Coordinates of C-alpha atoms in Angstrom, one line a residue:
X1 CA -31.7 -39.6 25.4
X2 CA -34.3 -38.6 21.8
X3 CA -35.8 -35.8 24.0
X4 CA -32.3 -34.4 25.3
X5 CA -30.5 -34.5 22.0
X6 CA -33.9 -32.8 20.5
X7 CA -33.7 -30.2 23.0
X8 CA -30.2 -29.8 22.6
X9 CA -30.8 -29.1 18.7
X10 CA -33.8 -26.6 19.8
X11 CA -31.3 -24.8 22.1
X12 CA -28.3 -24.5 19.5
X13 CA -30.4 -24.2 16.6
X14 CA -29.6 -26.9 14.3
X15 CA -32.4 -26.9 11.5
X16 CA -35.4 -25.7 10.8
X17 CA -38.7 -27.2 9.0
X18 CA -38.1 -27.4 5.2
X19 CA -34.0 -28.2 5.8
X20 CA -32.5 -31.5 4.2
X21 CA -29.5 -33.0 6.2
X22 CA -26.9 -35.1 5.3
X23 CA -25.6 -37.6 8.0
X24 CA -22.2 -39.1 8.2
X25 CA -23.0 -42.5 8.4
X26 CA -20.2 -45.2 9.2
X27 CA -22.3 -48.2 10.6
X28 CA -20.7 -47.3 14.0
X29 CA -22.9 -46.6 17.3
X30 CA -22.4 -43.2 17.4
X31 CA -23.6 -42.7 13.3
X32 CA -26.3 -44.7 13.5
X33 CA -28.0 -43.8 16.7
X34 CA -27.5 -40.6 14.9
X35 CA -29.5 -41.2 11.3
X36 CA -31.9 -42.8 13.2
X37 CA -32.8 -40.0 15.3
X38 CA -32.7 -37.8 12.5
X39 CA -34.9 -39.8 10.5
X40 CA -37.3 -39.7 13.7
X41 CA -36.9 -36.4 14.0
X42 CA -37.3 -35.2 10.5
X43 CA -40.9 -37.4 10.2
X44 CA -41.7 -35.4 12.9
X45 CA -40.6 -31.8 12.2
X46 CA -40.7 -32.0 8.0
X47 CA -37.0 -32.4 8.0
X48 CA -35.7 -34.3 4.8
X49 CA -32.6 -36.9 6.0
X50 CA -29.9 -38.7 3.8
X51 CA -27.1 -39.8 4.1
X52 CA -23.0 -40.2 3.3
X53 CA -21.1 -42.8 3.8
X54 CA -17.3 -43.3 3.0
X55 CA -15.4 -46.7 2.2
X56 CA -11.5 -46.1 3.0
X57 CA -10.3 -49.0 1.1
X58 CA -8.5 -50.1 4.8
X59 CA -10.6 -53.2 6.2
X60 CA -11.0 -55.3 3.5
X61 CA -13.9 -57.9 4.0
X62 CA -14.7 -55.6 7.4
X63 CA -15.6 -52.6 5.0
X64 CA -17.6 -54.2 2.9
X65 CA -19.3 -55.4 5.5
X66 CA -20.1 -52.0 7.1
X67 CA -20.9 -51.0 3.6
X68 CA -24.0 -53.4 3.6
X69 CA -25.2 -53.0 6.2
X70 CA -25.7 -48.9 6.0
X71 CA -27.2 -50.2 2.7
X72 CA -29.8 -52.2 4.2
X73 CA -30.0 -49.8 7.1
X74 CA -30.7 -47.6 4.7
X75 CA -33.3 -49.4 2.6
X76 CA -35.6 -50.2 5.5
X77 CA -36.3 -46.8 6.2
X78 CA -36.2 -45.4 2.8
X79 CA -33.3 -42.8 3.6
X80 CA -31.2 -41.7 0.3
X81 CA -28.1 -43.2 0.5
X82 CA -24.7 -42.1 -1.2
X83 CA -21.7 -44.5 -0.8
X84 CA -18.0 -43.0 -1.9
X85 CA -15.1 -45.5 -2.1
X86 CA -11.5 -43.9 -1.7
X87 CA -8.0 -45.4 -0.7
X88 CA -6.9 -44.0 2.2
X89 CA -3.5 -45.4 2.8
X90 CA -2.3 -44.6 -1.0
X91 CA -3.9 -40.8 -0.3
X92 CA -2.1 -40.9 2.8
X93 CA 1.5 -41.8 1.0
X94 CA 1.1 -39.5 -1.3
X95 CA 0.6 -36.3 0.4
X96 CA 3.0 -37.7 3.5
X97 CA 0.4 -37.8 6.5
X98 CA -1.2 -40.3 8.6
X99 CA -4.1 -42.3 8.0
X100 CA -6.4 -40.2 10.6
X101 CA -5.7 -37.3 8.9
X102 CA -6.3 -38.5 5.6
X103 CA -9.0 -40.2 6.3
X104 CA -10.8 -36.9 8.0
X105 CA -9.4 -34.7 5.2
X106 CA -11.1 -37.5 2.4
X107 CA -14.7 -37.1 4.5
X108 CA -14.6 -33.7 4.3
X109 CA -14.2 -33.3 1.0
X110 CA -17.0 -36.1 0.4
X111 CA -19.3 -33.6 2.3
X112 CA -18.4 -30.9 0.2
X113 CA -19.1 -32.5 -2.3
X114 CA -22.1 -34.0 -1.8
X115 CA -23.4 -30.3 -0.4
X116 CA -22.4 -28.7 -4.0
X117 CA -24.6 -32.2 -5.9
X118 CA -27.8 -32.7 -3.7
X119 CA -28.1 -28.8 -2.1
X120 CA -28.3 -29.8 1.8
X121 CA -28.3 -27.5 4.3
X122 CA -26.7 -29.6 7.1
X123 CA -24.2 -32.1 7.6
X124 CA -24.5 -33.9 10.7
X125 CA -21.7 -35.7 13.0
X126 CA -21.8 -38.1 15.3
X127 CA -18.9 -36.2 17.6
X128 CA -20.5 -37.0 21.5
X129 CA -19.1 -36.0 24.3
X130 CA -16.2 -38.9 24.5
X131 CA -14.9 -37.3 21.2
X132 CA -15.2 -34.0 22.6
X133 CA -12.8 -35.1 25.9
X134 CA -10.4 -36.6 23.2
X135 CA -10.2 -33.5 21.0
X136 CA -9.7 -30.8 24.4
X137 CA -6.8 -33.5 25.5
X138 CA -5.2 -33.5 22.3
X139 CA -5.2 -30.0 21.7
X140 CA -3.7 -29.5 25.3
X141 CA -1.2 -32.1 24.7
X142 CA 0.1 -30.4 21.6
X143 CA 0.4 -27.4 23.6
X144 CA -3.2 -25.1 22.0
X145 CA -4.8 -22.0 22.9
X146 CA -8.3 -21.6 23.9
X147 CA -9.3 -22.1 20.7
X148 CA -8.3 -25.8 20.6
X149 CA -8.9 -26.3 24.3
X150 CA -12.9 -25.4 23.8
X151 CA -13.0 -28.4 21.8
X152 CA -15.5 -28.9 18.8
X153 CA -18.3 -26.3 18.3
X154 CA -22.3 -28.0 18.1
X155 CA -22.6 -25.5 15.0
X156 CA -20.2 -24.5 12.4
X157 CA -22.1 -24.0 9.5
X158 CA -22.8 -26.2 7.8
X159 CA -21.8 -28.5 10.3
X160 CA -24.1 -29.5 13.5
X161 CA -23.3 -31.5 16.0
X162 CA -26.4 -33.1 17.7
X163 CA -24.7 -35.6 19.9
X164 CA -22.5 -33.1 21.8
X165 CA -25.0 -33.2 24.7
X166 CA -24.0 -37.3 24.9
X167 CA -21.7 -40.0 25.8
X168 CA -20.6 -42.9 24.4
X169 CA -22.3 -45.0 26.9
X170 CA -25.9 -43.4 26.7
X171 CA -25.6 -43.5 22.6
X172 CA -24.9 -47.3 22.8
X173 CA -27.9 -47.9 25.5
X174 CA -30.1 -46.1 23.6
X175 CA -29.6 -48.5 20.5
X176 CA -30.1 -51.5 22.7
X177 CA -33.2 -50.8 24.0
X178 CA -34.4 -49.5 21.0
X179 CA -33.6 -53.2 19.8
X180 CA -31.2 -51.3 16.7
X181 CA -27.7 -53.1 15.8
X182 CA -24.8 -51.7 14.6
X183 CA -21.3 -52.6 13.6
X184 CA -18.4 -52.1 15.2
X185 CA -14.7 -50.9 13.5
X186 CA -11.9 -53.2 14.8
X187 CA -9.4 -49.8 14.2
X188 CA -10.7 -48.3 17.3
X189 CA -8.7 -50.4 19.2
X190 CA -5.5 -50.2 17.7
X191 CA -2.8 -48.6 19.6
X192 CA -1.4 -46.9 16.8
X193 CA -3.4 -44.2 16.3
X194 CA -3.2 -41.4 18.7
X195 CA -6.8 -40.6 19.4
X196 CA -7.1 -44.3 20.2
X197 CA -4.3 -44.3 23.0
X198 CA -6.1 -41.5 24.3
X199 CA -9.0 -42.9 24.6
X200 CA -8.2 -46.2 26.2
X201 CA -4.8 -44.8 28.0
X202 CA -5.9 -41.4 29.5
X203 CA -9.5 -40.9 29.0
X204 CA -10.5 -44.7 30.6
X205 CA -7.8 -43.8 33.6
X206 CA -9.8 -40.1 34.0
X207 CA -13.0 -41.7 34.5
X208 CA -11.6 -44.0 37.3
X209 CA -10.2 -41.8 38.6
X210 CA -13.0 -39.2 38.9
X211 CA -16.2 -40.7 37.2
X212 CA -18.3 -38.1 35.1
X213 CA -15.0 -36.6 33.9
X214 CA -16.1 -36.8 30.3
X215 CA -19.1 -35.4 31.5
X216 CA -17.5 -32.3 33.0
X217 CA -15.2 -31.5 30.8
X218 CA -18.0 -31.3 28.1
X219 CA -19.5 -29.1 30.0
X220 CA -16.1 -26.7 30.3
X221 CA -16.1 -26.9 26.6
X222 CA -18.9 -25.0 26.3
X223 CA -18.1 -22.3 29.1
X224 CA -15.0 -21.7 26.8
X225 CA -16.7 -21.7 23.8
X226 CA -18.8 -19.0 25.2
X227 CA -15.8 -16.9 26.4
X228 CA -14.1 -17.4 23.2
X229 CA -17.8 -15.5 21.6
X230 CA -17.0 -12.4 23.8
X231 CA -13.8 -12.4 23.1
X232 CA -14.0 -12.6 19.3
X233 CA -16.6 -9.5 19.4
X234 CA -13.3 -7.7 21.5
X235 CA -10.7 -8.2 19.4
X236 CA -13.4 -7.7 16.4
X237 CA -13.5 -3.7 18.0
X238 CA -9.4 -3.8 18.7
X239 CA -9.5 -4.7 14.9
X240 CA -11.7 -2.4 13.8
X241 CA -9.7 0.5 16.3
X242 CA -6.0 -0.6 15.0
X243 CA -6.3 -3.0 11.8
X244 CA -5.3 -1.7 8.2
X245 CA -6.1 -4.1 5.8
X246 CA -4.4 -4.1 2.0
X247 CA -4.0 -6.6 -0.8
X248 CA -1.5 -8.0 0.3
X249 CA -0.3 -7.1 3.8
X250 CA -1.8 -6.3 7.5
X251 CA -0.9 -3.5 9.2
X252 CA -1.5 -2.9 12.7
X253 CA -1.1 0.4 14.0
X254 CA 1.2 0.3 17.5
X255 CA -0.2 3.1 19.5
X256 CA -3.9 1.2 19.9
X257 CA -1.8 -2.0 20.1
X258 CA 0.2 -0.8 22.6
X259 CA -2.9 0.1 25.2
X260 CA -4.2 -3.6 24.7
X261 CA -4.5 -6.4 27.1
X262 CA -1.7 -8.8 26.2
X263 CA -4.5 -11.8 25.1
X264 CA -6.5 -9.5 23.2
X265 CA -2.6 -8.6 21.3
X266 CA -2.2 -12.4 20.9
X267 CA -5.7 -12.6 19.2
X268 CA -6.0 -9.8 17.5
X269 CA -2.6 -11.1 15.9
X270 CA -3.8 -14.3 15.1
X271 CA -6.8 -12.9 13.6
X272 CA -4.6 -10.8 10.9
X273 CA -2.5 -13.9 10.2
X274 CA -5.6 -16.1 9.3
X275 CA -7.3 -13.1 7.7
X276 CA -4.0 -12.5 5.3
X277 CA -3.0 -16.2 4.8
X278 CA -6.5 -17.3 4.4
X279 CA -6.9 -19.5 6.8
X280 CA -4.5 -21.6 5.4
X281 CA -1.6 -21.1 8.0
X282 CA -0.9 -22.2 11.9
X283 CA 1.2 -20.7 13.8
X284 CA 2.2 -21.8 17.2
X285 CA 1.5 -19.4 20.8
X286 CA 5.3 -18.8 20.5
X287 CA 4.9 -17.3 17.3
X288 CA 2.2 -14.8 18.9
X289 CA 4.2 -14.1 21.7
X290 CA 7.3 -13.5 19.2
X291 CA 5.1 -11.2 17.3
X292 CA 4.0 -9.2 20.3
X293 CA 7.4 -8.6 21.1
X294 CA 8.7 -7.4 18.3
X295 CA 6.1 -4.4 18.6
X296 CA 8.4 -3.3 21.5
X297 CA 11.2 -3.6 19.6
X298 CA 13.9 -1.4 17.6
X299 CA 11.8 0.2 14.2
X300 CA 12.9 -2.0 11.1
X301 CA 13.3 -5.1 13.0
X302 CA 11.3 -7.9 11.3
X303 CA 10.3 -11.3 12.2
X304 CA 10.5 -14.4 9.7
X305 CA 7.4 -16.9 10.1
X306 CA 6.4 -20.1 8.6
X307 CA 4.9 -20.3 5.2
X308 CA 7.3 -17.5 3.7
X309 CA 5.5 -14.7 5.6
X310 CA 7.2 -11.5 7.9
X311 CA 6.8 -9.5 10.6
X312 CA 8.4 -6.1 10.5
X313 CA 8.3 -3.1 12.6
X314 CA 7.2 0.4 11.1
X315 CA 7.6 4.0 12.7
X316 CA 4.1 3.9 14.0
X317 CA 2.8 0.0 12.2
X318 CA 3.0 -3.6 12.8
X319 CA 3.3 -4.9 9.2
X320 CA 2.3 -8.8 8.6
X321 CA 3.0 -9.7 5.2
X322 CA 4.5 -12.5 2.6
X323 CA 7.8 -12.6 0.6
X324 CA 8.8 -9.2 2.4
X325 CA 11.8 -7.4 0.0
X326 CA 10.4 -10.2 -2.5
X327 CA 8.9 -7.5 -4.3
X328 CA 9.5 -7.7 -8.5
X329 CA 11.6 -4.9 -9.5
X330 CA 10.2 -2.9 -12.1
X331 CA 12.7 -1.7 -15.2
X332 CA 13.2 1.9 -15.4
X333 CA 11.5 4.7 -17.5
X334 CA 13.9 7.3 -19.3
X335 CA 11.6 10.4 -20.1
X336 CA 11.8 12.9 -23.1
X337 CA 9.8 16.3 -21.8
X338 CA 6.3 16.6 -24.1
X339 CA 5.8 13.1 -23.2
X340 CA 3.5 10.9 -21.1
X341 CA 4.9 7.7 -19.3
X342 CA 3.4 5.0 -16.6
X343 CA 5.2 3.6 -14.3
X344 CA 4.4 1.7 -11.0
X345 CA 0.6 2.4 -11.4
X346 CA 0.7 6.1 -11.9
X347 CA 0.6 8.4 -15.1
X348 CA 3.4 11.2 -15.6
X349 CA 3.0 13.9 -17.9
X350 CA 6.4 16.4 -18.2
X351 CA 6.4 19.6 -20.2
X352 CA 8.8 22.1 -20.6
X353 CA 7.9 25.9 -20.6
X354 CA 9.2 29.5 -20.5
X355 CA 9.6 30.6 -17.3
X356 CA 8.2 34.3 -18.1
X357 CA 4.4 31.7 -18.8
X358 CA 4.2 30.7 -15.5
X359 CA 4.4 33.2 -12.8
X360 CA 4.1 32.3 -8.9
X361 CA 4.7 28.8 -8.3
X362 CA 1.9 26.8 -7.0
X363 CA 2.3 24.5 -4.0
X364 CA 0.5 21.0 -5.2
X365 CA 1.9 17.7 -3.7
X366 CA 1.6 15.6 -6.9
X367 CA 2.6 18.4 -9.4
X368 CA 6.3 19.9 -9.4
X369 CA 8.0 22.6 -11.7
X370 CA 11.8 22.2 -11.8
X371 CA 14.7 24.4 -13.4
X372 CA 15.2 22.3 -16.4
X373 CA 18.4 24.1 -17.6
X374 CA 20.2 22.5 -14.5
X375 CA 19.6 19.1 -15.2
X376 CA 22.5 17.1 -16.1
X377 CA 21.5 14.0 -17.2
X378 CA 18.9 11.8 -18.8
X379 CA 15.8 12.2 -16.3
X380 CA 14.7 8.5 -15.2
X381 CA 11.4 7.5 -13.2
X382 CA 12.6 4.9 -10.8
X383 CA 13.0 3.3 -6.8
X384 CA 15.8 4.2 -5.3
X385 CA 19.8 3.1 -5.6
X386 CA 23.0 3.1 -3.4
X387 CA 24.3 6.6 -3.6
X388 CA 21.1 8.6 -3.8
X389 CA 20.7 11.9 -2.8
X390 CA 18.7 15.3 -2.5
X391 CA 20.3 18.6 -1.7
X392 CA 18.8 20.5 1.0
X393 CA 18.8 24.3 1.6
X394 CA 22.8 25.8 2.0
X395 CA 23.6 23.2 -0.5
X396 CA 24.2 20.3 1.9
X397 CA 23.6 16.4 0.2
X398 CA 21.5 14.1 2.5
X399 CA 21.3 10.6 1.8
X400 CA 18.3 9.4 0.1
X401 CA 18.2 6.9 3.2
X402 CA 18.8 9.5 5.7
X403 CA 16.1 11.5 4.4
X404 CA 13.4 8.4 4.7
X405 CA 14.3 7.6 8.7
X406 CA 14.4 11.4 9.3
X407 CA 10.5 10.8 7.2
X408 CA 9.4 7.6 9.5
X409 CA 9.2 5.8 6.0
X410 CA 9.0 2.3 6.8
X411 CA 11.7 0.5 5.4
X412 CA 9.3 -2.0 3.4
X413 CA 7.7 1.1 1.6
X414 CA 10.8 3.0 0.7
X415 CA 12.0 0.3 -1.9
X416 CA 9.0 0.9 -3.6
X417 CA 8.9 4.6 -3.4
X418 CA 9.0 6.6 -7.2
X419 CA 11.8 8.7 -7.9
X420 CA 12.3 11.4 -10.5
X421 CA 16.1 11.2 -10.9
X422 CA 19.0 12.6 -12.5
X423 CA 21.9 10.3 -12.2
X424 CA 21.9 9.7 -8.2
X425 CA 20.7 13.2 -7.8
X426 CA 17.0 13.3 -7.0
X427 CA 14.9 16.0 -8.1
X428 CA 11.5 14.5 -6.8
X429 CA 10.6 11.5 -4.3
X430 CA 7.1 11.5 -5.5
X431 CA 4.5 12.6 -3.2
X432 CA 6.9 14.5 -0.8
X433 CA 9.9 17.3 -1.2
X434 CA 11.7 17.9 -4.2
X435 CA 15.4 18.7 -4.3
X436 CA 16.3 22.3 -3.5
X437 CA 18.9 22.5 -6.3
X438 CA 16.3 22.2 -8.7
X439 CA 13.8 24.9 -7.4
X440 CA 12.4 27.4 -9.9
X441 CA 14.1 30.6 -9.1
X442 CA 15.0 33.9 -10.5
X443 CA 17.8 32.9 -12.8
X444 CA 15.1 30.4 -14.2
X445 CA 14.9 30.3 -17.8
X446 CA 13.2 27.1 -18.9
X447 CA 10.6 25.4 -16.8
X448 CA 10.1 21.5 -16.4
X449 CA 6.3 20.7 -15.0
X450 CA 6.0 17.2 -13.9
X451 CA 2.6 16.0 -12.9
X452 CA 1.5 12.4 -11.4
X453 CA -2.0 10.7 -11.5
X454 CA -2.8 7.7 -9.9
X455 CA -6.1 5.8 -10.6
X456 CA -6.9 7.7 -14.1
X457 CA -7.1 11.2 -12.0
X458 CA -5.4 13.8 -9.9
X459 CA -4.4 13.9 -6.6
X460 CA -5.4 16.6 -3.9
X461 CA -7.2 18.6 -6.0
X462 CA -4.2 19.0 -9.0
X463 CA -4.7 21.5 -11.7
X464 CA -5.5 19.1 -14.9
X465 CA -2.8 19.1 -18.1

């Protein structure tokens, strides 16, 4: 078994000469056939070995004795030992989970830990190919996508795996006839935890059933793994074809979408979630497929999904974002002509001239010249209310809202749109048409030139102040 777990860390790539690791160790078969094959190994390759190992305050008398003995385990072979001491069942009330989970979440963050104090490069499990048939049943059972059903990966930096290539029963043969004890956790055999009953329930019933099933399904781990590798590098492309990435929302733009294979939509999906929630968010296949749908669907629709995030369909984008129509409102800005003002991230200058000082009208998209003589009432920089409205040519009112579907302005964007108002009349929806009422025409006396700067300059080549 040393030379196939060797080779196996050759083939995947584990460490290199010069590398420390730091083992897991629990005292259990699988840890210490583990540390002392790294220890081998590193005497032999000029790899430095120490080790973890994590007390959970469950066993009592039992802990303490698995404590000492990775002590003197530890001693004999003059491997660097760090011993943590947590209380898992009082972590576990808590924060509301089980003891598994807490337990895994507590020797994680030991790792970490330890990684940020001592500077290793690796972190080595004991996960064989037992654990691996657990973790693929699991995940089916709970209803996962390929991701879950390719089971653990031998490297995920700066994680390694070196027993992946290994079962249970080789590990605890090995120690045998290497004449090398260990200790054994009477937890394992407790029904109540759930990779337990699969263990002895499903997993002992598989191998009756069809010896070397552990074996093979190992084996159909990594033949997934290595599909799920070309498939990242596709939806990578689709992402790269389609994705918009902000801030604070995804956008993905339909047309591409539309043309994809229906797994590569589901992935590339679940790629812009993780990528906007951080990694920090699960959502089910039925969310995916949910999502997915709702591309076909009526514009404006939206989608609500766990952990206060939406979906909502655009005119031509697939927005993913959080708290959608969340967004703070921001007070309005009254403006006096000969004045500068900032509002919503942009600078406005306004300044009131002579009509006979101007001549021809220019056409720039962030800098308008109104009739300032018709204006009625107190001009106000603002997003938009009930009741708004521009005038078109022949004097006919549209509806600010009308105006933003006739636009494709998604309805997300249009709340946060600037307007240059007066009253509910618009004179200028900022970076588009300006109300014809207002135009500069011959009867023009007195002038109104509003210009907007984002970003402490013009836009599209604007004439400066």
């Amino acid at each position: 078994m040393k030379n196939k777990v060797y080779k196996y860390m050759k083939q995947q790539q584990m460490v290199d000469m010069g590398m420390t690791v730091l083992a897991g160790f629990s005292g259990g078969a699988d840890s210490t056939a583990l540390l002392q094959l790294l220890w081998e190994y590193g005497n032999e390759h000029g790899i430095q070995v120490c080790a973890l190992h994590v007390n959970h305050g469950i066993r009592g008398e039992e802990a303490g004795r698995d404590e000492a003995f990775c002590e003197e385990f530890c001693l004999e072979r003059k491997i660097p030992l760090t011993i943590v001491r947590e209380d898992v069942p009082e972590f576990a009330k808590q924060r509301g989970i089980g003891l598994e989970e807490a337990g895994r979440m507590i020797r994680y963050d030991a790792f970490e830990q330890e990684l940020r104090k001592n500077g290793a490069d690796r972190v080595a499990l004991a996960h064989h190919q037992n654990d691996q048939t657990e973790t693929m049943l699991f995940h089916l059972m709970r209803g996962s996508g390929l991701r879950g059903l390719r089971g653990m990966e031998p490297v995920r930096l700066p994680y390694i795996r070196p027993l992946l290539c290994a079962q249970r029963s080789e590990i605890e043969d090995w120690l045998r006839e290497r004449g090398i004890g260990w200790v054994d956790d009477s937890t394992n055999q407790e029904p109540a935890y759930t990779r337990n009953r699969i263990r002895h329930q499903i997993v002992a019933a598989m191998e009756e059933i069809r010896p070397g099933s552990v074996r093979r399904m190992a084996e159909t781990a990594e033949r997934l793994l290595e599909i799920e590798d070309f498939l990242d590098e596709e939806v990578q492309r689709c992402w790269e074809d389609s994705v918009q990435r902000s801030s604070d929302c995804v956008k993905i733009v339909l047309k591409p979408f539309a043309d994809m294979h229906p797994a590569l939509k589901k992935l590339l999906v679940q790629k812009c979630m993780a990528q906007l929630a951080g990694g920090s968010l699960y959502l089910g296949a039925v969310h995916m497929e949910q999502i997915c749908a709702l591309a076909k669907g009526r514009r404006g629709s939206r989608l609500t999904l766990p952990g206060g995030y939406f979906a909502v369909l655009g005119y031509e984008e697939l927005l993913l974002k959080k708290g959608y129509g969340q967004e703070k409102e921001e007070e309005e800005v009254y403006c006096v002509p000969g004045e500068e003002y900032h509002y919503m991230g942009a600078d406005f200058c306004l300044q009131v001239e002579k009509c006979d000082k101007i001549g021809k009208i220019p056409v720039n998209r962030y800098t308008k010249w109104f009739d300032y003589d018709k204006i009625k009432n107190s001009l106000v920089l603002r997003t938009r209310h009930p009741g708004d409205y521009l005038e078109l040519s022949g004097g006919i009112h549209k509806k600010l809202k009308d105006y933003f579907i006739d636009c494709r302005i998604p309805r997300e964007e249009r709340s946060r749109r600037i307007l240059l108002a007066d009253g509910s009349h618009i004179l200028w929806v900022t970076g588009m048409r300006i109300s014809e009422y207002y135009k500069v025409t011959e009867q023009t006396r007195t002038i109104l030139k509003v210009q907007m700067k984002k970003n402490g300059g013009t836009e599209d080549g604007e004439a400066p102040y």
